[in-house]
């Protein structure tokens, strides 16, 4: 059985007052109400949800906003060094390095631009990496993928 949730009335203009319980188990891609479930009344299966919103100020600016070739190269250099440190010191590979995951920020005392590598949600530990022929799902920016990986994908279709 899947997780059960109780929907509460907390959204403007949407009436959830019936408090209908849903069994989130997927039956052939269909979500069904769990009314026939014997465990429906067990409180441990219900989770109270809370909407949380975080408003963040931009930490940097996109790599594309480089004001000079030097600033662009500094951004690339710094993120290359950051990736090397992630690999050597943490045993971590980023998994999705692209222009969208490099930002520029003025961080040091002199106000010089620094490159920052962001978005580590596709990262993985080096020792847990699958062999290229065992890849199940391909994610990331295709134009930055290794040719060997792309060839392997096309051969295994």
Short mmCIF file of N, CA and C in Angstrom, two decimals:
data_model
loop_
_atom_site.label_atom_id
_atom_site.label_comp_id
_atom_site.label_asym_id
_atom_site.label_seq_id
_atom_site.Cartn_x
_atom_site.Cartn_y
_atom_site.Cartn_z
N UNK A 1 0.85 -1.18 0.00
CA UNK A 1 0.00 0.00 0.00
C UNK A 1 0.88 1.23 0.00
N UNK A 2 0.44 2.29 -0.68
CA UNK A 2 1.21 3.52 -0.76
C UNK A 2 0.96 4.42 0.43
N UNK A 3 1.53 5.61 0.38
CA UNK A 3 1.32 6.58 1.44
C UNK A 3 -0.07 7.16 1.35
N UNK A 4 -0.69 7.42 2.48
CA UNK A 4 -2.02 8.01 2.52
C UNK A 4 -1.91 9.44 3.02
N UNK A 5 -2.67 10.33 2.42
CA UNK A 5 -2.64 11.73 2.80
C UNK A 5 -4.04 12.25 3.05
N UNK A 6 -4.19 13.15 4.00
CA UNK A 6 -5.47 13.81 4.24
C UNK A 6 -5.31 15.25 3.78
N UNK A 7 -6.16 15.67 2.86
CA UNK A 7 -6.09 17.03 2.33
C UNK A 7 -6.90 17.93 3.23
N UNK A 8 -6.33 19.04 3.68
CA UNK A 8 -7.02 19.95 4.57
C UNK A 8 -7.42 21.23 3.84
N UNK A 9 -8.34 21.97 4.46
CA UNK A 9 -8.81 23.22 3.86
C UNK A 9 -7.82 24.32 4.20
N UNK A 10 -6.97 24.66 3.26
CA UNK A 10 -6.02 25.75 3.49
C UNK A 10 -5.69 26.52 2.22
N UNK A 11 -6.41 26.30 1.16
CA UNK A 11 -6.17 27.00 -0.10
C UNK A 11 -7.40 27.83 -0.45
N UNK A 12 -7.18 29.09 -0.79
CA UNK A 12 -8.27 30.00 -1.15
C UNK A 12 -8.99 29.49 -2.39
N UNK A 13 -10.30 29.55 -2.38
CA UNK A 13 -11.17 29.21 -3.51
C UNK A 13 -11.18 27.72 -3.87
N UNK A 14 -10.57 26.88 -3.08
CA UNK A 14 -10.62 25.44 -3.32
C UNK A 14 -11.18 24.79 -2.07
N UNK A 15 -12.23 24.03 -2.23
CA UNK A 15 -12.90 23.43 -1.08
C UNK A 15 -12.41 22.00 -0.86
N UNK A 16 -11.62 21.83 0.19
CA UNK A 16 -11.15 20.51 0.58
C UNK A 16 -11.84 20.08 1.87
N UNK A 17 -12.96 20.71 2.20
CA UNK A 17 -13.58 20.49 3.50
C UNK A 17 -14.06 19.06 3.71
N UNK A 18 -14.26 18.31 2.63
CA UNK A 18 -14.70 16.93 2.81
C UNK A 18 -13.61 16.10 3.48
N UNK A 19 -12.38 16.57 3.42
CA UNK A 19 -11.27 15.84 4.03
C UNK A 19 -11.11 14.45 3.46
N UNK A 20 -11.42 14.30 2.18
CA UNK A 20 -11.36 12.99 1.55
C UNK A 20 -9.94 12.43 1.62
N UNK A 21 -9.85 11.18 1.95
CA UNK A 21 -8.55 10.52 2.06
C UNK A 21 -8.23 9.84 0.74
N UNK A 22 -6.97 9.98 0.33
CA UNK A 22 -6.55 9.40 -0.95
C UNK A 22 -5.45 8.40 -0.71
N UNK A 23 -5.56 7.26 -1.35
CA UNK A 23 -4.50 6.26 -1.35
C UNK A 23 -3.64 6.58 -2.56
N UNK A 24 -2.41 7.01 -2.33
CA UNK A 24 -1.55 7.48 -3.42
C UNK A 24 -0.85 6.33 -4.14
N UNK A 25 -1.26 5.09 -3.88
CA UNK A 25 -0.72 3.96 -4.61
C UNK A 25 -1.14 4.09 -6.07
N UNK A 26 -0.23 3.88 -6.96
CA UNK A 26 -0.55 4.00 -8.38
C UNK A 26 -1.01 2.65 -8.90
N UNK A 27 -2.23 2.60 -9.40
CA UNK A 27 -2.79 1.39 -10.00
C UNK A 27 -2.92 1.65 -11.49
N UNK A 28 -1.94 1.22 -12.26
CA UNK A 28 -1.98 1.47 -13.69
C UNK A 28 -2.04 2.96 -14.00
N UNK A 29 -1.27 3.75 -13.25
CA UNK A 29 -1.17 5.20 -13.41
C UNK A 29 -2.45 5.95 -13.02
N UNK A 30 -3.27 5.35 -12.22
CA UNK A 30 -4.49 6.01 -11.76
C UNK A 30 -4.43 6.12 -10.25
N UNK A 31 -4.62 7.32 -9.73
CA UNK A 31 -4.69 7.50 -8.29
C UNK A 31 -6.12 7.22 -7.85
N UNK A 32 -6.31 6.39 -6.85
CA UNK A 32 -7.65 6.03 -6.42
C UNK A 32 -7.89 6.44 -4.98
N UNK A 33 -9.15 6.66 -4.63
CA UNK A 33 -9.45 6.92 -3.23
C UNK A 33 -9.27 5.63 -2.47
N UNK A 34 -8.78 5.73 -1.27
CA UNK A 34 -8.49 4.54 -0.49
C UNK A 34 -9.62 4.10 0.41
N UNK A 35 -10.86 4.33 -0.01
CA UNK A 35 -12.00 4.03 0.85
C UNK A 35 -12.15 2.55 1.16
N UNK A 36 -11.64 1.69 0.29
CA UNK A 36 -11.77 0.26 0.54
C UNK A 36 -10.60 -0.31 1.34
N UNK A 37 -9.67 0.53 1.68
CA UNK A 37 -8.49 0.07 2.39
C UNK A 37 -8.81 -0.18 3.86
N UNK A 38 -8.38 -1.31 4.38
CA UNK A 38 -8.63 -1.65 5.78
C UNK A 38 -7.82 -0.75 6.72
N UNK A 39 -6.72 -0.20 6.21
CA UNK A 39 -5.84 0.61 7.06
C UNK A 39 -6.16 2.09 6.98
N UNK A 40 -7.30 2.45 6.39
CA UNK A 40 -7.62 3.86 6.19
C UNK A 40 -7.69 4.66 7.48
N UNK A 41 -8.16 4.06 8.55
CA UNK A 41 -8.35 4.81 9.79
C UNK A 41 -7.10 4.84 10.67
N UNK A 42 -6.02 4.23 10.23
CA UNK A 42 -4.77 4.26 11.00
C UNK A 42 -4.13 5.63 10.83
N UNK A 43 -4.03 6.38 11.90
CA UNK A 43 -3.54 7.75 11.84
C UNK A 43 -2.09 7.83 11.36
N UNK A 44 -1.30 6.77 11.57
CA UNK A 44 0.11 6.80 11.18
C UNK A 44 0.30 6.94 9.67
N UNK A 45 -0.73 6.66 8.88
CA UNK A 45 -0.61 6.75 7.44
C UNK A 45 -0.91 8.15 6.91
N UNK A 46 -1.27 9.07 7.78
CA UNK A 46 -1.64 10.41 7.34
C UNK A 46 -0.53 11.38 7.68
N UNK A 47 -0.30 12.29 6.77
CA UNK A 47 0.71 13.31 6.97
C UNK A 47 0.08 14.67 6.79
N UNK A 48 0.28 15.56 7.73
CA UNK A 48 -0.23 16.92 7.60
C UNK A 48 0.78 17.70 6.76
N UNK A 49 0.31 18.33 5.71
CA UNK A 49 1.17 19.08 4.81
C UNK A 49 1.13 20.56 5.15
N UNK A 50 2.23 21.24 4.94
CA UNK A 50 2.31 22.67 5.18
C UNK A 50 3.03 23.31 4.01
N UNK A 51 2.44 24.37 3.47
CA UNK A 51 3.06 25.08 2.36
C UNK A 51 4.12 26.02 2.92
N UNK A 52 5.34 25.91 2.42
CA UNK A 52 6.43 26.78 2.85
C UNK A 52 7.01 27.45 1.62
N UNK A 53 7.18 28.75 1.68
CA UNK A 53 7.72 29.51 0.57
C UNK A 53 8.98 30.22 1.04
N UNK A 54 10.04 30.13 0.26
CA UNK A 54 11.28 30.82 0.58
C UNK A 54 11.54 31.87 -0.50
N UNK A 55 11.75 33.09 -0.08
CA UNK A 55 12.09 34.16 -1.02
C UNK A 55 13.58 34.41 -0.87
N UNK A 56 14.31 34.20 -1.96
CA UNK A 56 15.76 34.32 -1.93
C UNK A 56 16.22 35.43 -2.86
N UNK A 57 17.23 36.15 -2.44
CA UNK A 57 17.84 37.15 -3.31
C UNK A 57 18.87 36.47 -4.19
N UNK A 58 19.03 36.94 -5.41
CA UNK A 58 20.05 36.32 -6.28
C UNK A 58 21.44 36.45 -5.66
N UNK A 59 22.18 35.37 -5.67
CA UNK A 59 23.52 35.38 -5.10
C UNK A 59 24.53 35.89 -6.11
N UNK A 60 24.25 35.66 -7.36
CA UNK A 60 25.16 36.07 -8.41
C UNK A 60 24.40 36.39 -9.67
N UNK A 61 25.13 36.45 -10.74
CA UNK A 61 24.50 36.71 -12.04
C UNK A 61 24.95 35.64 -13.03
N UNK A 62 24.19 35.44 -14.10
CA UNK A 62 24.52 34.37 -15.05
C UNK A 62 25.87 34.57 -15.72
N UNK A 63 26.49 33.47 -16.10
CA UNK A 63 27.77 33.51 -16.81
C UNK A 63 27.66 34.34 -18.08
N UNK A 64 26.50 34.29 -18.74
CA UNK A 64 26.29 35.03 -19.99
C UNK A 64 26.38 36.55 -19.79
N UNK A 65 26.30 37.00 -18.54
CA UNK A 65 26.36 38.44 -18.28
C UNK A 65 27.79 38.93 -18.09
N UNK A 66 28.77 38.11 -18.43
CA UNK A 66 30.18 38.52 -18.31
C UNK A 66 30.40 39.83 -19.03
N UNK A 67 31.14 40.72 -18.38
CA UNK A 67 31.39 42.05 -18.95
C UNK A 67 32.66 42.10 -19.79
N UNK A 68 33.46 41.04 -19.71
CA UNK A 68 34.69 40.99 -20.50
C UNK A 68 35.10 39.53 -20.68
N UNK A 69 36.02 39.32 -21.61
CA UNK A 69 36.53 37.96 -21.82
C UNK A 69 37.26 37.48 -20.56
N UNK A 70 37.95 38.40 -19.90
CA UNK A 70 38.67 38.04 -18.67
C UNK A 70 37.70 37.58 -17.58
N UNK A 71 36.60 38.30 -17.40
CA UNK A 71 35.61 37.93 -16.39
C UNK A 71 35.00 36.56 -16.71
N UNK A 72 34.73 36.31 -17.98
CA UNK A 72 34.20 35.02 -18.41
C UNK A 72 35.18 33.90 -18.07
N UNK A 73 36.46 34.10 -18.42
CA UNK A 73 37.47 33.08 -18.17
C UNK A 73 37.70 32.85 -16.68
N UNK A 74 37.63 33.91 -15.88
CA UNK A 74 37.75 33.76 -14.42
C UNK A 74 36.62 32.89 -13.90
N UNK A 75 35.41 33.11 -14.40
CA UNK A 75 34.26 32.29 -14.00
C UNK A 75 34.46 30.83 -14.35
N UNK A 76 34.92 30.56 -15.56
CA UNK A 76 35.18 29.18 -15.99
C UNK A 76 36.30 28.56 -15.16
N UNK A 77 37.38 29.32 -14.94
CA UNK A 77 38.51 28.81 -14.14
C UNK A 77 38.06 28.44 -12.73
N UNK A 78 37.33 29.34 -12.08
CA UNK A 78 36.91 29.09 -10.70
C UNK A 78 35.99 27.88 -10.58
N UNK A 79 35.09 27.71 -11.53
CA UNK A 79 34.19 26.56 -11.46
C UNK A 79 34.92 25.26 -11.80
N UNK A 80 35.93 25.34 -12.66
CA UNK A 80 36.75 24.16 -12.95
C UNK A 80 37.51 23.74 -11.69
N UNK A 81 38.06 24.72 -10.98
CA UNK A 81 38.76 24.42 -9.73
C UNK A 81 37.79 23.87 -8.67
N UNK A 82 36.59 24.43 -8.63
CA UNK A 82 35.58 23.94 -7.68
C UNK A 82 35.21 22.49 -7.98
N UNK A 83 35.05 22.16 -9.26
CA UNK A 83 34.71 20.78 -9.61
C UNK A 83 35.87 19.85 -9.27
N UNK A 84 37.08 20.29 -9.47
CA UNK A 84 38.24 19.47 -9.13
C UNK A 84 38.27 19.21 -7.62
N UNK A 85 37.98 20.24 -6.81
CA UNK A 85 37.94 20.05 -5.35
C UNK A 85 36.82 19.10 -4.95
N UNK A 86 35.66 19.23 -5.59
CA UNK A 86 34.55 18.30 -5.30
C UNK A 86 34.98 16.86 -5.59
N UNK A 87 35.67 16.67 -6.70
CA UNK A 87 36.11 15.33 -7.09
C UNK A 87 37.19 14.80 -6.15
N UNK A 88 38.23 15.60 -5.92
CA UNK A 88 39.39 15.14 -5.16
C UNK A 88 39.13 15.06 -3.66
N UNK A 89 38.43 16.03 -3.10
CA UNK A 89 38.26 16.08 -1.65
C UNK A 89 36.97 15.42 -1.16
N UNK A 90 35.92 15.46 -1.97
CA UNK A 90 34.64 14.90 -1.54
C UNK A 90 34.26 13.64 -2.31
N UNK A 91 35.02 13.31 -3.37
CA UNK A 91 34.68 12.14 -4.18
C UNK A 91 33.35 12.28 -4.89
N UNK A 92 33.06 13.50 -5.34
CA UNK A 92 31.76 13.83 -5.91
C UNK A 92 31.91 14.35 -7.33
N UNK A 93 31.05 13.89 -8.23
CA UNK A 93 30.99 14.43 -9.58
C UNK A 93 29.72 15.26 -9.71
N UNK A 94 29.82 16.43 -10.32
CA UNK A 94 28.68 17.36 -10.41
C UNK A 94 27.52 16.77 -11.19
N UNK A 95 27.76 16.25 -12.38
CA UNK A 95 26.73 15.58 -13.15
C UNK A 95 25.97 16.45 -14.13
N UNK A 96 26.07 17.78 -14.02
CA UNK A 96 25.32 18.65 -14.94
C UNK A 96 25.99 20.01 -15.05
N UNK A 97 27.24 20.03 -15.46
CA UNK A 97 27.92 21.32 -15.62
C UNK A 97 27.52 21.91 -16.96
N UNK A 98 26.93 23.09 -16.90
CA UNK A 98 26.52 23.81 -18.11
C UNK A 98 26.54 25.30 -17.79
N UNK A 99 26.32 26.13 -18.80
CA UNK A 99 26.36 27.58 -18.57
C UNK A 99 25.30 28.02 -17.58
N UNK A 100 24.22 27.28 -17.46
CA UNK A 100 23.17 27.63 -16.51
C UNK A 100 23.52 27.32 -15.07
N UNK A 101 24.57 26.53 -14.85
CA UNK A 101 24.97 26.15 -13.50
C UNK A 101 26.26 26.81 -13.06
N UNK A 102 26.63 27.87 -13.76
CA UNK A 102 27.79 28.68 -13.37
C UNK A 102 27.30 30.10 -13.20
N UNK A 103 27.54 30.67 -12.02
CA UNK A 103 27.17 32.07 -11.81
C UNK A 103 28.41 32.87 -11.44
N UNK A 104 28.33 34.16 -11.64
CA UNK A 104 29.42 35.08 -11.31
C UNK A 104 29.00 35.91 -10.11
N UNK A 105 29.92 36.11 -9.18
CA UNK A 105 29.61 36.88 -7.99
C UNK A 105 30.81 37.70 -7.57
N UNK A 106 30.55 38.86 -7.03
CA UNK A 106 31.63 39.67 -6.45
C UNK A 106 31.71 39.29 -4.99
N UNK A 107 32.77 38.54 -4.64
CA UNK A 107 32.81 37.96 -3.31
C UNK A 107 34.02 38.36 -2.48
N UNK A 108 35.11 38.71 -3.12
CA UNK A 108 36.29 38.99 -2.31
C UNK A 108 36.41 40.48 -1.97
N UNK A 109 37.38 40.82 -1.13
CA UNK A 109 37.54 42.20 -0.64
C UNK A 109 37.79 43.21 -1.75
N UNK A 110 38.48 42.80 -2.79
CA UNK A 110 38.79 43.72 -3.89
C UNK A 110 37.61 43.91 -4.83
N UNK A 111 36.56 43.16 -4.65
CA UNK A 111 35.40 43.27 -5.54
C UNK A 111 35.59 42.53 -6.85
N UNK A 112 36.58 41.65 -6.91
CA UNK A 112 36.83 40.89 -8.13
C UNK A 112 35.76 39.82 -8.31
N UNK A 113 35.47 39.53 -9.56
CA UNK A 113 34.47 38.51 -9.88
C UNK A 113 35.00 37.12 -9.60
N UNK A 114 34.12 36.28 -9.06
CA UNK A 114 34.45 34.88 -8.85
C UNK A 114 33.39 34.02 -9.52
N UNK A 115 33.79 32.87 -10.04
CA UNK A 115 32.84 31.93 -10.61
C UNK A 115 32.40 30.94 -9.55
N UNK A 116 31.11 30.61 -9.54
CA UNK A 116 30.56 29.69 -8.55
C UNK A 116 29.78 28.60 -9.26
N UNK A 117 30.06 27.36 -8.90
CA UNK A 117 29.37 26.20 -9.47
C UNK A 117 28.16 25.90 -8.59
N UNK A 118 26.97 25.89 -9.20
CA UNK A 118 25.74 25.68 -8.43
C UNK A 118 24.99 24.44 -8.92
N UNK A 119 23.90 24.12 -8.28
CA UNK A 119 22.95 23.08 -8.70
C UNK A 119 23.57 21.69 -8.66
N UNK A 120 23.77 21.20 -7.46
CA UNK A 120 24.38 19.88 -7.26
C UNK A 120 23.37 18.75 -7.17
N UNK A 121 22.14 18.97 -7.62
CA UNK A 121 21.12 17.93 -7.47
C UNK A 121 21.35 16.72 -8.36
N UNK A 122 22.18 16.82 -9.37
CA UNK A 122 22.50 15.66 -10.23
C UNK A 122 23.85 15.03 -9.86
N UNK A 123 24.47 15.49 -8.78
CA UNK A 123 25.79 14.99 -8.41
C UNK A 123 25.70 13.56 -7.88
N UNK A 124 26.82 12.87 -7.94
CA UNK A 124 26.88 11.50 -7.43
C UNK A 124 28.28 11.20 -6.91
N UNK A 125 28.36 10.27 -5.99
CA UNK A 125 29.65 9.84 -5.48
C UNK A 125 30.36 9.02 -6.54
N UNK A 126 31.66 9.21 -6.66
CA UNK A 126 32.42 8.54 -7.70
C UNK A 126 32.35 7.02 -7.55
N UNK A 127 32.49 6.50 -6.33
CA UNK A 127 32.51 5.04 -6.17
C UNK A 127 31.15 4.40 -6.40
N UNK A 128 30.08 5.19 -6.43
CA UNK A 128 28.76 4.60 -6.66
C UNK A 128 28.28 4.80 -8.10
N UNK A 129 29.14 5.30 -8.97
CA UNK A 129 28.75 5.53 -10.36
C UNK A 129 28.53 4.20 -11.07
N UNK A 130 27.48 4.13 -11.88
CA UNK A 130 27.23 2.93 -12.68
C UNK A 130 28.16 2.95 -13.89
N UNK A 131 28.39 1.79 -14.46
CA UNK A 131 29.13 1.74 -15.71
C UNK A 131 28.28 2.39 -16.78
N UNK A 132 28.92 2.92 -17.82
CA UNK A 132 28.17 3.63 -18.86
C UNK A 132 27.15 2.74 -19.54
N UNK A 133 27.40 1.44 -19.61
CA UNK A 133 26.43 0.57 -20.27
C UNK A 133 25.27 0.18 -19.35
N UNK A 134 25.27 0.64 -18.11
CA UNK A 134 24.19 0.37 -17.17
C UNK A 134 23.31 1.59 -16.92
N UNK A 135 23.49 2.64 -17.69
CA UNK A 135 22.73 3.86 -17.46
C UNK A 135 21.25 3.60 -17.67
N UNK A 136 20.44 4.00 -16.70
CA UNK A 136 18.99 3.80 -16.78
C UNK A 136 18.29 5.06 -17.25
N UNK A 137 18.61 6.19 -16.68
CA UNK A 137 17.96 7.45 -17.04
C UNK A 137 19.03 8.48 -17.37
N UNK A 138 18.82 9.22 -18.43
CA UNK A 138 19.75 10.25 -18.84
C UNK A 138 19.17 11.60 -18.47
N UNK A 139 19.95 12.38 -17.75
CA UNK A 139 19.51 13.72 -17.37
C UNK A 139 20.63 14.70 -17.65
N UNK A 140 20.31 15.96 -17.59
CA UNK A 140 21.32 16.98 -17.80
C UNK A 140 21.19 17.63 -19.17
N UNK A 141 22.12 18.48 -19.48
CA UNK A 141 22.11 19.22 -20.74
C UNK A 141 22.80 18.38 -21.81
N UNK A 142 22.04 17.96 -22.82
CA UNK A 142 22.57 17.04 -23.83
C UNK A 142 23.80 17.59 -24.54
N UNK A 143 23.81 18.90 -24.80
CA UNK A 143 24.95 19.44 -25.54
C UNK A 143 26.26 19.37 -24.76
N UNK A 144 26.20 19.07 -23.45
CA UNK A 144 27.41 18.96 -22.65
C UNK A 144 27.74 17.52 -22.27
N UNK A 145 26.99 16.57 -22.78
CA UNK A 145 27.24 15.16 -22.44
C UNK A 145 28.44 14.63 -23.22
N UNK A 146 29.14 13.69 -22.61
CA UNK A 146 30.29 13.06 -23.26
C UNK A 146 29.82 12.30 -24.49
N UNK A 147 30.60 12.38 -25.57
CA UNK A 147 30.24 11.68 -26.80
C UNK A 147 30.11 10.17 -26.58
N UNK A 148 30.98 9.62 -25.73
CA UNK A 148 30.92 8.19 -25.45
C UNK A 148 29.56 7.80 -24.85
N UNK A 149 29.05 8.64 -23.95
CA UNK A 149 27.76 8.38 -23.33
C UNK A 149 26.64 8.45 -24.36
N UNK A 150 26.68 9.46 -25.22
CA UNK A 150 25.65 9.60 -26.25
C UNK A 150 25.70 8.44 -27.24
N UNK A 151 26.90 8.00 -27.63
CA UNK A 151 27.02 6.85 -28.54
C UNK A 151 26.44 5.60 -27.88
N UNK A 152 26.78 5.40 -26.61
CA UNK A 152 26.29 4.24 -25.88
C UNK A 152 24.76 4.25 -25.79
N UNK A 153 24.18 5.40 -25.58
CA UNK A 153 22.72 5.52 -25.51
C UNK A 153 22.10 5.13 -26.84
N UNK A 154 22.67 5.64 -27.94
CA UNK A 154 22.09 5.35 -29.26
C UNK A 154 22.26 3.88 -29.64
N UNK A 155 23.34 3.24 -29.21
CA UNK A 155 23.56 1.83 -29.52
C UNK A 155 22.63 0.91 -28.72
N UNK A 156 22.22 1.33 -27.54
CA UNK A 156 21.40 0.49 -26.66
C UNK A 156 19.91 0.75 -26.78
N UNK A 157 19.48 1.51 -27.77
CA UNK A 157 18.04 1.78 -27.92
C UNK A 157 17.32 0.57 -28.43
#
